[in-house]
Each structure stands twice: as structure tokens, then as C-alpha cells.
Short mmCIF file of C-alpha atoms in Angstrom, two decimals:
data_model
loop_
_atom_site.label_atom_id
_atom_site.label_comp_id
_atom_site.label_asym_id
_atom_site.label_seq_id
_atom_site.Cartn_x
_atom_site.Cartn_y
_atom_site.Cartn_z
CA MET F 19 80.42 269.75 -39.58
CA LEU F 20 83.56 269.76 -41.72
CA ASN F 21 83.94 266.98 -44.27
CA LEU F 22 86.99 265.05 -43.08
CA VAL F 23 86.47 262.05 -45.33
CA GLY F 24 89.01 263.01 -47.99
CA LYS F 25 88.90 263.02 -51.76
CA GLY F 26 86.44 260.86 -53.64
CA GLY F 27 84.00 260.25 -50.79
CA ARG F 28 85.95 257.16 -49.76
CA VAL F 29 84.44 256.17 -46.48
CA LEU F 30 83.38 253.07 -44.64
CA LEU F 31 82.76 253.26 -40.94
CA LEU F 32 80.89 251.95 -37.95
CA LEU F 33 79.99 252.76 -34.39
CA LEU F 34 78.89 250.30 -31.77
CA GLY F 35 77.52 251.43 -28.43
CA LEU F 36 76.57 249.26 -25.49
CA ILE F 37 74.41 250.77 -22.76
CA THR F 38 74.25 249.25 -19.30
CA ILE F 39 71.94 249.74 -16.33
CA LEU F 40 71.91 248.98 -12.61
CA VAL F 41 70.56 245.51 -11.86
CA LEU F 42 71.45 244.28 -8.35
CA PRO F 43 73.50 245.32 -5.31
CA ALA F 44 77.15 244.45 -5.74
CA ALA F 45 79.90 242.52 -4.04
CA TYR F 46 83.57 243.46 -4.06
CA GLY F 47 85.05 243.13 -7.59
CA GLN F 48 88.53 242.31 -8.85
CA CYS F 49 89.87 241.75 -12.38
CA SER F 50 89.15 238.10 -11.76
CA PRO F 51 89.70 236.09 -8.60
CA GLY F 52 93.15 234.54 -8.77
CA ASP F 53 93.75 235.95 -12.26
CA GLU F 54 97.01 237.72 -11.44
CA LYS F 55 98.34 234.55 -9.83
CA LYS F 56 97.61 232.58 -12.98
CA ALA F 57 99.46 235.10 -15.12
CA THR F 58 102.83 234.91 -13.36
CA GLU F 59 104.34 233.06 -16.33
CA LYS F 60 105.40 235.26 -19.22
CA SER F 61 103.46 234.76 -22.46
CA ASP F 62 104.61 235.39 -26.02
CA PRO F 63 102.72 238.57 -27.06
CA ASP F 64 103.00 237.83 -30.79
CA GLN F 65 101.69 234.30 -30.35
CA SER F 66 98.88 235.53 -28.10
CA ARG F 67 97.94 238.21 -30.61
CA THR F 68 97.80 235.61 -33.40
CA ARG F 69 95.52 233.43 -31.29
CA LEU F 70 93.30 236.42 -30.52
CA TYR F 71 92.97 237.16 -34.26
CA LYS F 72 92.16 233.51 -34.93
CA GLY F 73 89.35 233.57 -32.38
CA GLU F 74 88.02 236.78 -33.87
CA SER F 75 87.92 235.31 -37.39
CA ILE F 76 85.84 232.37 -36.12
CA PHE F 77 83.46 234.77 -34.35
CA THR F 78 83.23 236.89 -37.53
CA LEU F 79 81.74 234.12 -39.64
CA GLN F 80 79.37 232.95 -36.91
CA LEU F 81 78.16 236.55 -36.51
CA LEU F 82 77.57 236.94 -40.25
CA ASP F 83 75.37 233.84 -40.30
CA ALA F 84 73.43 234.98 -37.20
CA ILE F 85 72.74 238.48 -38.56
CA ASN F 86 71.71 237.09 -41.92
CA THR F 87 69.31 234.66 -40.22
CA ALA F 88 67.80 237.52 -38.21
CA THR F 89 67.41 239.79 -41.28
CA PRO F 90 67.25 237.43 -44.28
CA ASN F 91 65.87 239.88 -46.83
CA GLU F 92 67.92 243.04 -46.18
CA ASN F 93 71.25 244.47 -47.19
CA LEU F 94 73.69 243.98 -44.33
CA PHE F 95 76.64 246.06 -43.23
CA PHE F 96 78.40 245.83 -39.87
CA SER F 97 81.78 245.49 -38.18
CA PRO F 98 82.59 242.18 -36.48
CA TYR F 99 85.88 243.78 -35.43
CA SER F 100 84.06 246.51 -33.50
CA LEU F 101 81.59 244.15 -31.84
CA TYR F 102 84.35 241.73 -30.87
CA ASN F 103 86.26 244.59 -29.20
CA VAL F 104 83.25 245.61 -27.11
CA LEU F 105 82.63 242.01 -26.06
CA LEU F 106 86.29 241.79 -25.06
CA MET F 107 85.76 244.79 -22.78
CA MET F 108 82.77 242.97 -21.28
CA TYR F 109 84.98 239.89 -20.78
CA PHE F 110 87.52 241.92 -18.81
CA GLY F 111 84.73 242.97 -16.43
CA ALA F 112 83.11 239.54 -16.13
CA GLN F 113 83.45 236.83 -13.49
CA ASN F 114 82.43 233.21 -12.85
CA SER F 115 79.97 231.69 -15.36
CA THR F 116 79.68 234.96 -17.33
CA GLU F 117 83.45 235.05 -17.78
CA LYS F 118 83.44 231.41 -18.90
CA LEU F 119 80.63 232.10 -21.39
CA LEU F 120 82.52 234.99 -22.99
CA ARG F 121 85.77 233.02 -22.98
CA THR F 122 84.03 230.26 -24.96
CA ARG F 123 82.02 232.43 -27.36
CA LEU F 124 84.98 234.73 -28.10
CA ASN F 125 87.26 231.70 -28.61
CA LEU F 126 89.70 232.64 -25.84
CA GLN F 127 90.33 229.11 -24.55
CA TRP F 128 94.00 229.43 -25.52
CA SER F 129 94.56 231.59 -22.41
CA ASP F 130 93.99 230.77 -18.74
CA SER F 131 94.07 234.41 -17.58
CA LYS F 132 92.57 237.78 -18.46
CA THR F 133 96.03 239.33 -18.18
CA THR F 134 97.29 237.31 -21.15
CA VAL F 135 94.23 238.25 -23.20
CA HIS F 136 94.61 241.91 -22.23
CA ASP F 137 98.28 241.88 -23.26
CA ALA F 138 97.27 240.48 -26.67
CA TYR F 139 94.49 243.08 -26.98
CA ASP F 140 96.84 245.91 -25.99
CA THR F 141 99.57 244.75 -28.39
CA ALA F 142 97.06 244.56 -31.24
CA ARG F 143 95.73 248.04 -30.45
CA LYS F 144 99.24 249.55 -30.48
CA LEU F 145 100.08 247.77 -33.72
CA LEU F 146 96.97 249.14 -35.41
CA LYS F 147 97.58 252.65 -34.11
CA GLY F 148 101.12 252.65 -35.47
CA ARG F 149 100.19 251.51 -38.96
CA PHE F 150 97.51 253.91 -40.16
CA ASN F 151 97.37 257.68 -40.51
CA GLU F 152 95.07 260.18 -42.17
CA ASN F 153 97.50 260.93 -45.03
CA ASN F 154 97.48 257.38 -46.36
CA SER F 155 95.19 256.19 -49.13
CA VAL F 156 94.03 253.54 -46.67
CA GLY F 157 93.10 254.70 -43.19
CA PHE F 158 91.50 252.78 -40.33
CA SER F 159 91.02 253.87 -36.75
CA SER F 160 89.32 252.07 -33.86
CA VAL F 161 88.71 253.68 -30.47
CA ASP F 162 87.30 252.01 -27.34
CA LYS F 163 85.63 253.94 -24.54
CA LEU F 164 84.26 253.06 -21.09
CA PHE F 165 81.79 255.78 -20.08
CA PHE F 166 81.20 255.04 -16.36
CA GLY F 167 78.75 256.92 -14.17
CA ARG F 168 80.46 259.27 -11.71
CA GLN F 169 79.03 257.43 -8.72
CA ILE F 170 80.46 254.05 -9.80
CA PRO F 171 83.45 252.84 -7.73
CA ILE F 172 85.59 251.63 -10.63
CA SER F 173 87.88 248.73 -9.72
CA ILE F 174 91.58 249.44 -9.30
CA CYS F 175 92.36 246.77 -11.89
CA MET F 176 90.16 248.44 -14.55
CA LYS F 177 91.73 251.84 -13.79
CA GLN F 178 95.20 250.38 -14.21
CA LYS F 179 94.53 248.50 -17.45
CA PHE F 180 92.19 250.99 -19.14
CA ALA F 181 93.34 254.37 -17.80
CA ASP F 182 93.23 256.01 -21.24
CA THR F 183 89.85 254.45 -22.06
CA ILE F 184 87.81 255.38 -18.98
CA GLU F 185 85.71 258.55 -18.68
CA GLN F 186 83.13 259.28 -15.99
CA LEU F 187 79.82 261.03 -16.73
CA ASP F 188 76.96 262.36 -14.59
CA TYR F 189 74.14 260.06 -15.69
CA MET F 190 72.22 260.49 -12.44
CA ASN F 191 71.69 264.25 -12.71
CA GLN F 192 72.14 264.95 -16.43
CA PRO F 193 71.13 261.85 -18.44
CA GLU F 194 70.05 263.75 -21.56
CA GLU F 195 73.18 265.91 -21.61
CA GLN F 196 75.36 262.79 -21.27
CA ARG F 197 73.49 261.12 -24.13
CA MET F 198 74.27 264.09 -26.34
CA TYR F 199 77.88 264.08 -25.13
CA ILE F 200 78.32 260.42 -26.15
CA ASN F 201 76.71 261.13 -29.52
CA GLN F 202 79.16 263.99 -30.05
CA TRP F 203 82.08 261.69 -29.18
CA VAL F 204 80.77 259.18 -31.72
CA GLU F 205 80.40 261.83 -34.40
CA MET F 206 83.92 263.15 -33.84
CA ALA F 207 85.50 259.67 -33.76
CA THR F 208 83.80 258.76 -37.05
CA ARG F 209 84.76 262.04 -38.78
CA GLY F 210 81.18 263.31 -38.80
CA GLN F 211 79.68 260.24 -40.45
CA ILE F 212 77.72 258.59 -37.62
CA LYS F 213 75.28 260.99 -35.96
CA ASP F 214 72.58 260.60 -33.31
CA LEU F 215 73.47 257.01 -32.42
CA LEU F 216 71.65 257.12 -29.08
CA VAL F 217 68.02 258.21 -29.40
CA PRO F 218 66.29 260.31 -26.69
CA GLY F 219 65.61 258.16 -23.64
CA ALA F 220 68.46 255.71 -24.34
CA ILE F 221 70.33 257.14 -21.34
CA SER F 222 68.57 257.46 -17.98
CA HIS F 223 69.52 258.33 -14.39
CA ASN F 224 69.90 254.55 -13.81
CA THR F 225 72.59 254.14 -16.47
CA LYS F 226 75.87 252.98 -14.94
CA LEU F 227 78.10 252.31 -17.93
CA ALA F 228 78.21 252.72 -21.69
CA ILE F 229 80.87 250.74 -23.55
CA ALA F 230 81.56 252.08 -27.02
CA ASN F 231 83.79 251.38 -29.98
CA ALA F 232 83.99 253.81 -32.88
CA ALA F 233 85.63 252.56 -36.06
CA TYR F 234 86.34 254.56 -39.22
CA PHE F 235 87.74 253.42 -42.57
CA LYS F 236 88.58 255.10 -45.84
CA GLY F 237 90.16 253.44 -48.84
CA THR F 238 91.21 254.29 -52.40
CA TRP F 239 91.12 251.45 -54.90
CA GLN F 240 94.53 250.35 -56.12
CA THR F 241 92.91 250.01 -59.55
CA LYS F 242 90.20 252.66 -59.81
CA PHE F 243 86.95 252.29 -61.70
CA LYS F 244 86.41 254.58 -64.68
CA ALA F 245 83.72 257.14 -63.89
CA ALA F 246 82.92 257.64 -67.59
CA GLU F 247 81.99 253.96 -67.88
CA THR F 248 79.50 253.89 -64.98
CA LYS F 249 76.00 253.33 -66.39
CA LYS F 250 72.58 251.96 -65.53
CA GLU F 251 72.39 248.17 -65.63
CA ILE F 252 70.00 245.52 -64.33
CA PHE F 253 70.60 243.96 -60.89
CA TYR F 254 68.87 240.58 -60.48
CA ILE F 255 67.47 240.53 -56.94
CA SER F 256 65.70 237.22 -57.66
CA PRO F 257 64.59 235.33 -60.77
CA ASP F 258 61.37 237.36 -60.87
CA ARG F 259 62.55 240.72 -59.53
CA GLN F 260 65.05 243.15 -61.04
CA LEU F 261 66.04 246.78 -60.52
CA PHE F 262 68.46 249.16 -62.23
CA VAL F 263 71.69 250.16 -60.49
CA ASP F 264 74.60 252.46 -61.31
CA MET F 265 77.16 249.83 -62.34
CA MET F 266 80.86 250.71 -62.22
CA HIS F 267 83.38 249.07 -64.55
CA VAL F 268 87.11 248.38 -64.70
CA GLU F 269 89.37 245.85 -66.37
CA GLY F 270 92.61 244.96 -64.62
CA THR F 271 94.75 242.28 -63.02
CA PHE F 272 93.25 240.92 -59.81
CA SER F 273 93.59 237.88 -57.57
CA HIS F 274 90.76 235.48 -58.37
CA ALA F 275 89.77 232.09 -56.98
CA ALA F 276 87.12 229.49 -57.72
CA ASN F 277 86.42 227.98 -54.31
CA GLU F 278 84.70 224.61 -54.64
CA LYS F 279 84.30 224.21 -50.86
CA LEU F 280 82.20 227.40 -50.66
CA GLY F 281 80.67 226.93 -54.10
CA CYS F 282 81.45 230.47 -55.23
CA HIS F 283 83.95 232.66 -57.04
CA ILE F 284 86.05 235.10 -55.03
CA LEU F 285 87.69 238.31 -56.21
CA GLU F 286 90.20 240.41 -54.24
CA LEU F 287 90.07 244.18 -54.78
CA PRO F 288 93.06 245.73 -52.97
CA TYR F 289 93.17 249.27 -51.67
CA SER F 290 96.17 251.43 -52.48
CA ALA F 291 98.89 251.31 -49.81
CA GLY F 292 100.42 254.70 -50.73
CA THR F 293 99.55 258.28 -49.76
CA GLU F 294 96.62 260.25 -51.16
CA ASP F 295 98.85 261.55 -53.97
CA ASP F 296 100.77 258.33 -54.53
CA ASN F 297 99.39 256.09 -57.29
CA SER F 298 101.86 253.27 -56.71
CA GLU F 299 100.46 249.75 -56.69
CA ASN F 300 102.43 247.85 -54.09
CA SER F 301 100.66 244.51 -53.79
CA ASP F 302 103.42 243.12 -51.55
CA ASN F 303 102.85 245.64 -48.76
CA PRO F 304 102.38 243.66 -45.49
CA ASN F 305 99.93 246.34 -44.30
CA GLN F 306 97.63 245.74 -47.25
CA VAL F 307 93.87 246.05 -46.80
CA SER F 308 91.60 244.44 -49.40
CA MET F 309 87.99 243.84 -50.14
CA PHE F 310 87.06 240.24 -50.96
CA VAL F 311 83.89 239.64 -52.95
CA PHE F 312 82.14 236.25 -52.65
CA LEU F 313 79.83 235.54 -55.59
CA PRO F 314 77.58 232.45 -55.39
CA PRO F 315 75.84 231.03 -58.48
CA ALA F 316 72.71 232.79 -59.71
CA GLU F 317 70.48 230.06 -58.26
CA PRO F 318 67.70 229.96 -55.63
CA ASN F 319 69.06 229.84 -52.05
CA ALA F 320 72.67 230.10 -53.30
CA LEU F 321 73.41 233.07 -51.02
CA SER F 322 72.03 231.30 -47.93
CA LYS F 323 74.08 228.20 -48.72
CA LEU F 324 77.23 230.31 -49.07
CA LEU F 325 76.67 232.02 -45.71
CA ALA F 326 76.04 228.66 -44.01
CA ARG F 327 79.25 227.23 -45.47
CA LEU F 328 81.25 230.25 -44.34
CA ALA F 329 79.96 229.85 -40.78
CA ALA F 330 80.66 226.10 -40.74
CA ASP F 331 84.36 226.25 -41.68
CA THR F 332 86.52 228.03 -39.08
CA ASN F 333 89.63 227.98 -41.30
CA ILE F 334 88.04 229.20 -44.50
CA LEU F 335 89.15 232.84 -44.23
CA HIS F 336 92.80 231.79 -44.08
CA GLU F 337 92.25 229.71 -47.22
CA VAL F 338 90.42 232.51 -49.03
CA VAL F 339 93.12 235.15 -48.56
CA ASN F 340 95.82 232.77 -49.78
CA ASP F 341 93.96 230.95 -52.56
CA GLY F 342 93.71 233.34 -55.48
CA ILE F 343 95.68 233.48 -58.73
CA SER F 344 96.54 236.68 -60.57
CA ARG F 345 94.64 237.08 -63.82
CA LYS F 346 92.95 239.61 -66.07
CA VAL F 347 89.40 240.25 -64.90
CA ASP F 348 86.59 242.40 -66.31
CA VAL F 349 84.88 243.74 -63.18
CA LYS F 350 81.51 245.39 -62.65
CA LEU F 351 80.42 246.54 -59.17
CA PRO F 352 77.34 248.48 -58.06
CA LYS F 353 77.81 252.04 -56.87
CA PHE F 354 75.83 252.32 -53.64
CA ASN F 355 75.28 253.72 -50.15
CA ILE F 356 74.08 251.74 -47.14
CA GLU F 357 73.25 253.04 -43.68
CA LYS F 358 72.07 250.54 -41.09
CA THR F 359 71.24 250.42 -37.39
CA VAL F 360 71.30 246.87 -36.01
CA GLU F 361 69.94 245.79 -32.63
CA MET F 362 72.63 243.30 -31.66
CA LYS F 363 70.97 241.84 -28.56
CA PRO F 364 68.81 239.29 -30.45
CA VAL F 365 71.78 238.43 -32.66
CA LEU F 366 73.94 237.70 -29.62
CA GLU F 367 71.12 235.67 -28.12
CA ARG F 368 71.08 233.62 -31.31
CA LEU F 369 74.80 233.01 -30.78
CA GLY F 370 74.11 231.59 -27.31
CA MET F 371 75.06 234.75 -25.41
CA GLY F 372 71.67 235.68 -23.99
CA GLU F 373 72.99 235.23 -20.45
CA LEU F 374 74.89 238.52 -20.83
CA PHE F 375 71.57 240.40 -20.54
CA GLU F 376 70.09 238.46 -17.62
CA ASN F 377 70.03 239.57 -13.97
CA THR F 378 72.27 236.64 -13.06
CA ALA F 379 75.15 237.88 -15.25
CA ASN F 380 78.25 238.70 -13.19
CA PHE F 381 80.27 241.79 -14.16
CA ASP F 382 81.69 242.50 -10.70
CA SER F 383 85.22 243.01 -12.02
CA PHE F 384 84.17 246.44 -13.29
CA THR F 385 83.65 247.75 -9.75
CA ASP F 386 85.08 247.71 -6.25
CA GLY F 387 81.67 247.31 -4.64
CA GLY F 388 78.61 249.55 -4.31
CA ALA F 389 77.02 248.80 -7.67
CA THR F 390 76.65 245.82 -9.95
CA ILE F 391 76.81 246.34 -13.69
CA GLY F 392 74.18 244.68 -15.88
CA PHE F 393 73.96 244.98 -19.66
CA ASP F 394 70.67 245.90 -21.26
CA GLU F 395 71.12 246.80 -24.94
CA VAL F 396 73.59 246.64 -27.83
CA VAL F 397 73.23 249.05 -30.75
CA GLN F 398 75.36 249.19 -33.86
CA LYS F 399 75.05 251.86 -36.53
CA SER F 400 77.05 251.72 -39.73
CA LYS F 401 77.38 253.59 -42.98
CA ILE F 402 79.19 252.92 -46.23
CA GLU F 403 79.66 254.82 -49.47
CA VAL F 404 80.95 253.10 -52.59
CA ASN F 405 82.16 254.96 -55.66
CA GLU F 406 84.71 254.81 -58.46
CA GLU F 407 87.53 256.19 -56.30
CA GLY F 408 87.29 253.67 -53.51
CA SER F 409 85.50 252.25 -50.47
CA VAL F 410 83.50 249.03 -50.37
CA ALA F 411 81.70 247.17 -53.10
CA ALA F 412 81.08 243.58 -53.98
CA SER F 413 78.99 241.07 -55.86
CA ALA F 414 79.64 239.17 -58.95
CA THR F 415 78.36 237.01 -61.74
CA ILE F 416 80.78 234.48 -63.21
CA ALA F 417 80.61 233.09 -66.72
CA PHE F 418 83.02 230.19 -66.37
CA SER F 419 83.39 226.90 -64.47
CA PHE F 420 85.01 226.26 -61.08
CA ARG F 421 88.47 225.62 -62.44
CA SER F 422 91.68 227.51 -61.73
CA SER F 423 92.62 227.83 -65.38
CA ARG F 424 94.34 230.82 -66.95
CA PRO F 425 92.28 231.82 -69.98
CA VAL F 426 93.63 234.25 -72.54
CA ASP F 427 90.49 236.38 -72.40
CA PRO F 428 89.70 238.20 -69.15
CA ALA F 429 87.31 236.54 -66.71
CA MET F 430 83.91 238.22 -66.40
CA PHE F 431 83.16 239.25 -62.81
CA HIS F 432 79.97 241.26 -63.20
CA CYS F 433 78.20 242.02 -59.93
CA ASN F 434 74.57 241.82 -60.95
CA HIS F 435 73.05 239.55 -58.27
CA PRO F 436 73.36 239.19 -54.46
CA PHE F 437 76.84 238.75 -52.99
CA VAL F 438 78.88 238.83 -49.77
CA PHE F 439 81.85 241.14 -49.14
CA ILE F 440 84.45 241.63 -46.43
CA ILE F 441 87.14 244.23 -45.74
CA TYR F 442 90.21 242.27 -44.65
CA ASP F 443 93.36 243.64 -43.01
CA TYR F 444 96.42 241.47 -43.66
CA GLY F 445 98.42 243.14 -40.89
CA THR F 446 96.04 242.10 -38.10
CA ARG F 447 94.49 239.18 -40.00
CA SER F 448 91.11 240.64 -39.11
CA VAL F 449 87.83 241.24 -40.90
CA LEU F 450 87.25 244.93 -40.24
CA PHE F 451 83.85 245.12 -41.92
CA ASN F 452 81.37 242.68 -43.40
CA GLY F 453 78.30 242.92 -45.57
CA VAL F 454 75.72 241.30 -47.79
CA TYR F 455 74.41 243.22 -50.81
CA ARG F 456 71.00 241.93 -51.93
CA GLN F 457 69.43 244.85 -53.75
CA PRO F 458 69.66 248.57 -54.56
CA GLU F 459 68.29 250.81 -51.81
#
């Protein structure tokens, strides 16, 4: 497999696959009964897109808290953006109480029709596609796919709205070959980084649909760390447990905030907005993508308190990205790699979405009769590499009080105990990736 990552090993990416199986005999399915009638009034696509992003940001923080609760002692890395997209695809195929559940949990109450939500989704997808390319220092791609079984009578509405997303496979006669085919699609869409997502046996002759989203990100730091200054330093996992990490170092001007509501310090590390060979630092670029690092105090349970506060305040992300002041900061970040596979079903159940996996769930809008779709499993596999050139990193230790002062000496933001990080896209106002770094792996 060719290495398509680019210079410096700058890569952060994720794949989410959702496998579905036959559950019950089906009734005739439409997009949603009466949906087209509801959508006769024209909606403002920009306003709808903004509302969609707002709902996603709320879901992002709730998801972070749920995953942390499910795996409280591990490093975390996942894409709320990718999961939200797959759940949106489920919403488009849902009806009745299942549709209402997804509308509520995905924060789509601003719309009374699937058509309006689809228009917002489609506008956002086109906007994202037009902004990023492989030659830029920052690159992000997100691809959705509906892998239907060949025997499934796909609804006319789904064919019309997702013509470029639908592909039909022969699960009934060649389940293992189709599993390998999906894995190959994943590997290609993630530039060779995510391999063997679906294990043997994940696809069977009863599989009716696999919904997938493959997301890939690469980023070069606007202010790069100095490789010659990377050295072994202690990372404080807890008061009584420490390990050595390769700690990167840089001193520069960054946006910094002391957020009293969250009880932590926050540092913004922007990615370069130029091309691979362009070292310009354009902080005013509206297409800017940045990593935000949330550093709680070095106290017992401080990380858990921070995550709970993030989940409790639905407007906090908007405050965070607009709250910092520019100042000199001495930064240290761990150099690390994380690769995780997360079973999302129990996480979604924790978020009150367990009904999606029950026999009573209604996804009749996917088909025009002959088979009912039922969802069985959600798998997310992610991988991140952090180095001096770019990618993701986070964590911090602060040696000053929660005051927005402007000291003459640079602030010390040394990442030597557990922290939270997000990759935030200003253009779509979305959290592309999210993580918690607790310890060296």
C-alpha cells in the first residue's frame, strides 16, 4: 500500500461502519409519510445548515461524556462528526417513533421534515468538499456509503436523494467477499490507514445493509515543534503513577483562555491554512482548522469534572472558540500514536438510543417493501499520529491562576497530565475529532 499521508506523518483519521441485519417482514416504505407535503415551503439552506451544526455540537459533548463513562481509564479517540453523519443516514430511513427518537437525540427539532434536514446535510457536504484538497497543509475528507444487499428493494426516495452514495452488494451468496470489499473501500477512503475494520463473520448472508462513513484528516502545525528539543519527560498519570513520554516543545504566540466555567485552561493550536510548501501563517482564514487543548488542574477527579461540565453546557463550544487572547506561550505536548476500536452500541444505549437496535425499530423508509431493515452493531475504528510537523496533540499543565492577564513572561502550558482535545473546523463549526489523553501507550 502506497503511503498517501504526505510529509511528516501528519495524519488523523477515522472510519465508522454500521452493519444491519434482517429482523422482520416489511411494509411499504416511503421517505416519511407526509414528509414531502410538509416540505412545500422553501427553507433557508444557510440557516438550516447552521442549525444542523448546532445540533451536532450538542451531540458531540454528550457523546464524549458517554464514551468516557463507558471507558473511564483509557485513552480515547473518535469522531463525533462521523458518527453523527451515520446516525443522520439512519434518520433518513426511519419512521414513526424511531424517527422521533433520532430527531430528538440528534437535536433536529428545528425542522418538521426530513427534506429540510437533507437539504442542510447536502449543503454541508458540498461545502466541505469544495474547501479541502490533498495539496493543502490541512486536508479533511468525509465519505458516506450505503452498502445495500442486491435483493433489497431500495425505496425510490432513497435512490433519488442518495444516488451517489448507494452501492448494492451480494451478501446472500458472497458474504465473506463483500466483507473484504467493504474493508478495501475503507482502506482506500482513509489513504491506507484503517485496515481490516470488519472482522471475519461480521458480514453474513442475512446482512441487508451496511452504512459507513470514512473520514480522513491531515494537518501541519502553523507553528511547528522543534524536533531537536523533543526529549523524555515525566507524564503524571495520577499522583502515584508516572511514565516517561517523548515531550515536544515550542514557544510561540497562541490563543489562550482561562475558562472559569469549565475550571480549566484552554490553548488553541492552529493548523496551517496554506499549501504543503507554503509556510504562511494566516490566522484570519475562515477555513481554519485548529486543535483545542483543555487542561484541568492536576487534582483527583479533575478530568471527570471537566468532561461532565462540557456535557452539561450546550453552548460551551461556541464560547471556547471565541474566548481566547493572543499571548506568548511555552508549550509542551506529548508525541504519541493511538489506535482504537470502539463498540458504539453500548455508548448509544447510554445516550438513550437503545431502541435503534430493538426489533420494534422502524426503518421502513429505506425500502419499498419486501424486507425490513434492523440495526445490529456499530463499530468505530480510529487512528492518530502526533509529531513535530503536525496532527493532533493535547494536554497541559498551567502554572498561573484563572485570570486573563497579559504577563510579560510566556505562560507555561506543559502537557504532563491527562487532558482533553478536539479538532475544530471553523468553516462548518464542527468538531471533526475528539479525544482524551490519559497516559502513554
